[in-house]
Structure formats: C-alpha cells, structure tokens
Amino acid sequence: MVDYKDIKVIGFDADDTLWVNETYFREAELEFSKLLSKYETPNKIDQELFKMEIGNLPLYGYGVKAFALSMVECALELSNKNVSPKTIEAILNIAKDMLNKPVELLDGVEDVLKALSTKYRLILATKGDLLDQERKLEKSGLTPYFHHIEVLSDKKESNYTKLLKHLDVKPSEFLMIGNSLKSDVLPLVNINAKAIHVPFHTTWAHEEVDEKETNGKSYKTIGSLIEILNILK
Ligand SMILES: [Mg+2]
C-alpha cells in the first residue's frame, strides 16, 4: 500500500496528462502518409517515419519541430529524393497546423490543480520543445497553479534526480503524475519517489514499455485525473 503522507511537491506531466497531444500526432501521421501514398503503403510509411524519429531523437529531441524534420527526411528517402517542393510545403504545413492547435484540456484538470495547489507545491515537468510547451501552457490558462515549469530534454532517472535537487525536494516528498509509464512513472519509482499513472487512450510507440519493466514496481494507476482528489485528501 503506497501512502502519500510525506508528499510536498507534485509534478505533472503536460502532454496527454493535462491536455490532448498524441491525438494530433496520429492525425498528422495520417495526413503525411496520404501525401506520400504514391511512393509507399500507409503501413510502410508509418514504420519508416517512426524509425526516422527514433534515429533523430539524440539530435533533435522531442516535439513538433523535430517531428517536422523527420517527416521531411522520411519523404526524401521514401521518394528517392523525388518528392516535390509542393509536398515538402504541405509537410511543413502539417507541423505548423499542429503548433497552432488550440489547447484542449482533459477532464477535471482545472478542478484537480485548483484543489491540490492549496496543499502542495505543484510543478509542471514536460519534455518537448520549449517554445511550444510555453505556448501551450499560456493558452491553457493553467500557469497560475504552478510554482515551477521545467521543460526537460528527456525524462530519465538522471533528469528527475537533477530536477529534485534543483527544487530541493527529497524523492520521498515528490509525486509525479502522468500518462507515460516510461517517462512519468518508472523513472520516479526507480529513484524512490512516488508516481501515479493516468493512461491516455493513445500512446506513442516510443513511450510503450514491456510488461516485464512494470513487474513489482509500486505505483498506482487511475482512470481519470479527477480520481487524484480521492487519493490525496
Ligand atoms: Mg505525456
């Protein structure tokens, strides 16, 4: 039984925890595969784009801009460098449209932040592109609930250890809440902090974890963010 009585600081993931994100990537991938349909099957295009993104991660990191560069590179490769400038322009527009999307908050987000912010120090810990994440936070209207915003280049144990040191919080006093087992839950459990998993209906393949990795790990899974208020009374 996990107890939360020592918790002083709560970290929230942003994408697919506070607001919709992954859905837009799925839509973009679909559009991208339509643009390249004369060169390859949708399945193959999906696979190649994913490979390209993973290959580029160490160079570009996460986020829409990195995704745009990977789409362009993938289009060049799949078309044997025959892709038209018009198609490249359409690809860039997919990314621009993603960056211009309104922010769609998930159910209960504002109620949860409002209630918890009176008792805990709340921080936002997200990866992705700094400018894009700042823009989304601004549009979300949630900024006043957070003491600190951290855009991390990655969400591994070492990134969290550094963050907690910076915040002067012990792992036992920190709870992370997020949709990704790989990024928001397991690294925290592994450094003796607490974590609560709130799955979103779609997960990027890169964020998926093997069942073996979660075996014996102590964390809670809830169906909707609002349930947090029953746990952290
Ligand atoms: Mg997320």
mmCIF file of C-alpha atoms and ligand atoms in Angstrom:
data_model
loop_
_atom_site.group_PDB
_atom_site.id
_atom_site.type_symbol
_atom_site.label_atom_id
_atom_site.label_comp_id
_atom_site.label_asym_id
_atom_site.label_seq_id
_atom_site.Cartn_x
_atom_site.Cartn_y
_atom_site.Cartn_z
ATOM 1 C CA MET A 1 0.000 0.000 0.000
ATOM 2 C CA VAL A 2 1.534 3.258 -1.123
ATOM 3 C CA ASP A 3 0.964 6.174 1.181
ATOM 4 C CA TYR A 4 1.320 9.794 0.238
ATOM 5 C CA LYS A 5 1.640 11.462 3.625
ATOM 6 C CA ASP A 6 5.203 12.713 3.025
ATOM 7 C CA ILE A 7 4.403 14.303 -0.321
ATOM 8 C CA LYS A 8 5.196 18.015 -0.513
ATOM 9 C CA VAL A 9 5.662 18.594 -4.212
ATOM 10 C CA ILE A 10 3.601 17.171 -7.056
ATOM 11 C CA GLY A 11 4.901 17.091 -10.608
ATOM 12 C CA PHE A 12 2.504 16.967 -13.508
ATOM 13 C CA ASP A 13 3.316 15.818 -16.989
ATOM 14 C CA ALA A 14 1.642 18.068 -19.578
ATOM 15 C CA ASP A 15 1.016 16.318 -22.917
ATOM 16 C CA ASP A 16 -1.838 13.808 -22.649
ATOM 17 C CA THR A 17 -1.997 14.345 -18.889
ATOM 18 C CA LEU A 18 -3.298 17.924 -18.770
ATOM 19 C CA TRP A 19 -4.150 18.403 -22.411
ATOM 20 C CA VAL A 20 -4.581 16.474 -25.675
ATOM 21 C CA ASN A 21 -1.395 15.943 -27.667
ATOM 22 C CA GLU A 22 -0.835 12.463 -29.054
ATOM 23 C CA THR A 23 -4.115 12.557 -30.982
ATOM 24 C CA TYR A 24 -2.689 15.396 -33.094
ATOM 25 C CA PHE A 25 0.392 13.343 -33.921
ATOM 26 C CA ARG A 26 -1.796 10.425 -35.026
ATOM 27 C CA GLU A 27 -3.763 12.791 -37.288
ATOM 28 C CA ALA A 28 -0.553 14.263 -38.668
ATOM 29 C CA GLU A 29 0.878 10.815 -39.422
ATOM 30 C CA LEU A 30 -2.274 10.001 -41.342
ATOM 31 C CA GLU A 31 -2.011 13.195 -43.405
ATOM 32 C CA PHE A 32 1.668 12.536 -44.016
ATOM 33 C CA SER A 33 1.003 9.034 -45.289
ATOM 34 C CA LYS A 34 -1.663 10.399 -47.650
ATOM 35 C CA LEU A 35 0.845 12.888 -49.073
ATOM 36 C CA LEU A 36 3.297 10.080 -49.804
ATOM 37 C CA SER A 37 0.763 7.488 -50.929
ATOM 38 C CA LYS A 38 2.170 7.300 -54.454
ATOM 39 C CA TYR A 39 5.528 6.095 -53.104
ATOM 40 C CA GLU A 40 4.601 3.579 -50.392
ATOM 41 C CA THR A 41 1.814 1.835 -48.472
ATOM 42 C CA PRO A 42 0.470 3.568 -45.357
ATOM 43 C CA ASN A 43 1.969 0.858 -43.125
ATOM 44 C CA LYS A 44 5.432 1.190 -44.584
ATOM 45 C CA ILE A 45 5.279 4.992 -44.371
ATOM 46 C CA ASP A 46 4.273 4.770 -40.686
ATOM 47 C CA GLN A 47 7.117 2.383 -39.940
ATOM 48 C CA GLU A 48 9.721 4.459 -41.776
ATOM 49 C CA LEU A 49 8.620 7.688 -40.130
ATOM 50 C CA PHE A 50 8.820 6.091 -36.698
ATOM 51 C CA LYS A 51 12.310 4.754 -37.449
ATOM 52 C CA MET A 52 13.373 8.206 -38.633
ATOM 53 C CA GLU A 53 12.045 9.863 -35.483
ATOM 54 C CA ILE A 54 13.810 7.424 -33.190
ATOM 55 C CA GLY A 55 17.040 7.786 -35.167
ATOM 56 C CA ASN A 56 16.824 11.568 -34.911
ATOM 57 C CA LEU A 57 15.918 11.718 -31.212
ATOM 58 C CA PRO A 58 19.508 12.151 -29.978
ATOM 59 C CA LEU A 59 19.963 15.098 -32.362
ATOM 60 C CA TYR A 60 16.585 16.827 -32.276
ATOM 61 C CA GLY A 61 14.916 15.725 -29.055
ATOM 62 C CA TYR A 62 11.118 15.625 -28.732
ATOM 63 C CA GLY A 63 8.380 17.855 -30.081
ATOM 64 C CA VAL A 64 6.712 19.078 -33.242
ATOM 65 C CA LYS A 65 9.760 20.721 -34.842
ATOM 66 C CA ALA A 66 11.743 17.508 -34.522
ATOM 67 C CA PHE A 67 8.763 15.643 -35.957
ATOM 68 C CA ALA A 68 8.657 18.056 -38.937
ATOM 69 C CA LEU A 69 12.323 17.486 -39.767
ATOM 70 C CA SER A 70 11.833 13.730 -39.562
ATOM 71 C CA MET A 71 8.803 13.898 -41.879
ATOM 72 C CA VAL A 72 10.821 15.876 -44.467
ATOM 73 C CA GLU A 73 13.749 13.466 -44.262
ATOM 74 C CA CYS A 74 11.420 10.482 -44.485
ATOM 75 C CA ALA A 75 9.686 11.970 -47.556
ATOM 76 C CA LEU A 76 13.037 12.449 -49.276
ATOM 77 C CA GLU A 77 14.044 8.906 -48.514
ATOM 78 C CA LEU A 78 10.773 7.180 -49.464
ATOM 79 C CA SER A 79 10.534 9.143 -52.725
ATOM 80 C CA ASN A 80 14.160 8.527 -53.609
ATOM 81 C CA LYS A 81 14.588 12.317 -53.453
ATOM 82 C CA ASN A 82 11.806 12.846 -55.980
ATOM 83 C CA VAL A 83 9.321 14.429 -53.595
ATOM 84 C CA SER A 84 8.032 17.739 -54.970
ATOM 85 C CA PRO A 85 8.583 21.124 -53.309
ATOM 86 C CA LYS A 86 4.786 21.336 -53.065
ATOM 87 C CA THR A 87 4.693 18.171 -50.976
ATOM 88 C CA ILE A 88 7.510 19.462 -48.757
ATOM 89 C CA GLU A 89 5.472 22.612 -48.270
ATOM 90 C CA ALA A 90 2.412 20.524 -47.352
ATOM 91 C CA ILE A 91 4.521 18.601 -44.825
ATOM 92 C CA LEU A 92 5.729 21.817 -43.227
ATOM 93 C CA ASN A 93 2.119 22.954 -43.049
ATOM 94 C CA ILE A 94 1.157 19.796 -41.160
ATOM 95 C CA ALA A 95 3.669 20.812 -38.491
ATOM 96 C CA LYS A 96 2.594 24.457 -38.464
ATOM 97 C CA ASP A 97 -1.029 23.413 -38.035
ATOM 98 C CA MET A 98 -0.016 21.267 -35.068
ATOM 99 C CA LEU A 99 1.771 24.205 -33.464
ATOM 100 C CA ASN A 100 -1.282 26.408 -33.980
ATOM 101 C CA LYS A 101 -3.816 23.997 -32.482
ATOM 102 C CA PRO A 102 -5.904 25.231 -29.593
ATOM 103 C CA VAL A 103 -5.144 23.638 -26.230
ATOM 104 C CA GLU A 104 -7.802 21.139 -25.260
ATOM 105 C CA LEU A 105 -7.749 20.417 -21.522
ATOM 106 C CA LEU A 106 -8.563 16.906 -20.365
ATOM 107 C CA ASP A 107 -11.448 16.223 -17.967
ATOM 108 C CA GLY A 108 -11.141 17.568 -14.457
ATOM 109 C CA VAL A 109 -7.720 19.163 -14.922
ATOM 110 C CA GLU A 110 -8.582 22.588 -13.634
ATOM 111 C CA ASP A 111 -10.506 21.222 -10.595
ATOM 112 C CA VAL A 112 -7.611 18.977 -9.658
ATOM 113 C CA LEU A 113 -4.977 21.704 -9.941
ATOM 114 C CA LYS A 114 -7.122 24.185 -8.058
ATOM 115 C CA ALA A 115 -7.700 21.770 -5.165
ATOM 116 C CA LEU A 116 -4.135 20.478 -4.934
ATOM 117 C CA SER A 117 -2.439 23.859 -5.296
ATOM 118 C CA THR A 118 -3.733 24.902 -1.872
ATOM 119 C CA LYS A 119 -1.947 21.997 -0.141
ATOM 120 C CA TYR A 120 1.044 21.149 -2.303
ATOM 121 C CA ARG A 121 3.685 22.846 -4.388
ATOM 122 C CA LEU A 122 2.817 21.966 -7.982
ATOM 123 C CA ILE A 123 5.317 21.823 -10.789
ATOM 124 C CA LEU A 124 4.978 21.072 -14.469
ATOM 125 C CA ALA A 125 7.574 18.675 -15.872
ATOM 126 C CA THR A 126 7.400 18.094 -19.582
ATOM 127 C CA LYS A 127 9.666 17.254 -22.449
ATOM 128 C CA GLY A 128 9.383 18.593 -25.947
ATOM 129 C CA ASP A 129 10.108 21.924 -27.445
ATOM 130 C CA LEU A 130 10.499 24.839 -25.031
ATOM 131 C CA LEU A 131 8.686 27.433 -27.129
ATOM 132 C CA ASP A 132 5.809 25.086 -27.975
ATOM 133 C CA GLN A 133 5.335 23.950 -24.372
ATOM 134 C CA GLU A 134 5.377 27.551 -23.132
ATOM 135 C CA ARG A 135 2.826 28.477 -25.769
ATOM 136 C CA LYS A 136 0.536 25.598 -24.766
ATOM 137 C CA LEU A 137 0.820 26.425 -21.088
ATOM 138 C CA GLU A 138 -0.019 30.053 -21.817
ATOM 139 C CA LYS A 139 -3.058 29.055 -23.903
ATOM 140 C CA SER A 140 -4.185 26.564 -21.244
ATOM 141 C CA GLY A 141 -4.659 29.265 -18.614
ATOM 142 C CA LEU A 142 -3.085 26.883 -16.046
ATOM 143 C CA THR A 143 0.100 28.873 -15.385
ATOM 144 C CA PRO A 144 -1.076 30.329 -12.016
ATOM 145 C CA TYR A 145 -1.309 26.866 -10.438
ATOM 146 C CA PHE A 146 2.356 26.046 -10.937
ATOM 147 C CA HIS A 147 5.334 27.127 -8.851
ATOM 148 C CA HIS A 148 7.792 25.946 -11.411
ATOM 149 C CA ILE A 149 7.837 24.853 -15.040
ATOM 150 C CA GLU A 150 10.545 22.502 -16.210
ATOM 151 C CA VAL A 151 10.988 21.545 -19.872
ATOM 152 C CA LEU A 152 13.350 18.577 -19.813
ATOM 153 C CA SER A 153 15.297 17.261 -22.779
ATOM 154 C CA ASP A 154 14.394 13.783 -21.593
ATOM 155 C CA LYS A 155 12.621 12.143 -18.668
ATOM 156 C CA LYS A 156 15.074 9.596 -17.417
ATOM 157 C CA GLU A 157 16.069 8.918 -13.814
ATOM 158 C CA SER A 158 19.047 11.277 -14.066
ATOM 159 C CA ASN A 159 16.830 14.121 -15.356
ATOM 160 C CA TYR A 160 14.467 13.717 -12.409
ATOM 161 C CA THR A 161 17.287 13.408 -9.879
ATOM 162 C CA LYS A 162 18.696 16.708 -11.138
ATOM 163 C CA LEU A 163 15.280 18.355 -11.065
ATOM 164 C CA LEU A 164 14.580 17.270 -7.481
ATOM 165 C CA LYS A 165 17.991 18.501 -6.376
ATOM 166 C CA HIS A 166 17.316 21.816 -8.048
ATOM 167 C CA LEU A 167 13.929 22.050 -6.299
ATOM 168 C CA ASP A 168 15.499 20.972 -3.006
ATOM 169 C CA VAL A 169 12.973 18.152 -2.595
ATOM 170 C CA LYS A 170 13.696 14.644 -1.375
ATOM 171 C CA PRO A 171 12.481 11.825 -3.646
ATOM 172 C CA SER A 172 10.208 10.602 -0.831
ATOM 173 C CA GLU A 173 8.478 14.002 -0.859
ATOM 174 C CA PHE A 174 7.814 14.021 -4.581
ATOM 175 C CA LEU A 175 4.894 12.579 -6.503
ATOM 176 C CA MET A 176 4.774 12.585 -10.300
ATOM 177 C CA ILE A 177 1.513 12.240 -12.209
ATOM 178 C CA GLY A 178 1.460 11.424 -15.910
ATOM 179 C CA ASN A 179 0.261 9.298 -18.797
ATOM 180 C CA SER A 180 3.561 7.668 -19.738
ATOM 181 C CA LEU A 181 4.850 4.681 -17.775
ATOM 182 C CA LYS A 182 8.218 5.080 -19.421
ATOM 183 C CA SER A 183 8.624 8.819 -18.792
ATOM 184 C CA ASP A 184 6.385 9.761 -15.878
ATOM 185 C CA VAL A 185 6.205 6.656 -13.713
ATOM 186 C CA LEU A 186 9.056 4.125 -13.862
ATOM 187 C CA PRO A 187 11.987 6.572 -13.552
ATOM 188 C CA LEU A 188 10.365 8.044 -10.434
ATOM 189 C CA VAL A 189 9.678 4.698 -8.815
ATOM 190 C CA ASN A 190 13.299 3.773 -9.550
ATOM 191 C CA ILE A 191 14.637 6.811 -7.653
ATOM 192 C CA ASN A 192 12.287 6.177 -4.688
ATOM 193 C CA ALA A 193 9.842 8.930 -5.498
ATOM 194 C CA LYS A 194 6.138 8.239 -5.950
ATOM 195 C CA ALA A 195 4.199 8.112 -9.200
ATOM 196 C CA ILE A 196 0.619 7.831 -10.349
ATOM 197 C CA HIS A 197 -0.190 6.662 -13.849
ATOM 198 C CA VAL A 198 -3.162 8.181 -15.706
ATOM 199 C CA PRO A 199 -3.280 6.419 -19.094
ATOM 200 C CA PHE A 200 -4.372 8.328 -22.176
ATOM 201 C CA HIS A 201 -6.221 6.409 -24.885
ATOM 202 C CA THR A 202 -3.319 6.590 -27.337
ATOM 203 C CA THR A 203 0.402 6.266 -26.648
ATOM 204 C CA TRP A 204 3.337 6.899 -28.952
ATOM 205 C CA ALA A 205 5.082 3.587 -29.644
ATOM 206 C CA HIS A 206 8.334 5.017 -28.256
ATOM 207 C CA GLU A 207 6.666 5.532 -24.839
ATOM 208 C CA GLU A 208 5.378 1.990 -24.559
ATOM 209 C CA VAL A 209 7.008 -0.342 -22.077
ATOM 210 C CA ASP A 210 7.265 -4.066 -21.804
ATOM 211 C CA GLU A 211 5.159 -5.680 -19.097
ATOM 212 C CA LYS A 212 8.357 -7.002 -17.536
ATOM 213 C CA GLU A 213 9.502 -3.470 -16.786
ATOM 214 C CA THR A 214 6.492 -2.735 -14.603
ATOM 215 C CA ASN A 215 6.588 -6.029 -12.678
ATOM 216 C CA GLY A 216 6.937 -5.443 -8.963
ATOM 217 C CA LYS A 217 7.049 -1.660 -9.346
ATOM 218 C CA SER A 218 4.983 0.215 -6.852
ATOM 219 C CA TYR A 219 2.717 2.846 -8.376
ATOM 220 C CA LYS A 220 -0.964 3.498 -8.720
ATOM 221 C CA THR A 221 -2.992 3.632 -11.920
ATOM 222 C CA ILE A 222 -6.153 5.696 -12.102
ATOM 223 C CA GLY A 223 -8.724 6.035 -14.851
ATOM 224 C CA SER A 224 -9.105 9.778 -14.776
ATOM 225 C CA LEU A 225 -7.164 12.660 -13.263
ATOM 226 C CA ILE A 226 -10.073 13.664 -11.040
ATOM 227 C CA GLU A 227 -9.597 10.446 -9.012
ATOM 228 C CA ILE A 228 -6.426 12.032 -7.606
ATOM 229 C CA LEU A 229 -8.643 14.009 -5.278
ATOM 230 C CA ASN A 230 -9.831 10.782 -3.601
ATOM 231 C CA ILE A 231 -6.254 9.634 -3.110
ATOM 232 C CA LEU A 232 -4.658 12.863 -1.894
ATOM 233 C CA LYS A 233 -7.201 14.001 0.638
HETATM 234 MG MG MG B 1 2.574 12.879 -21.567
#
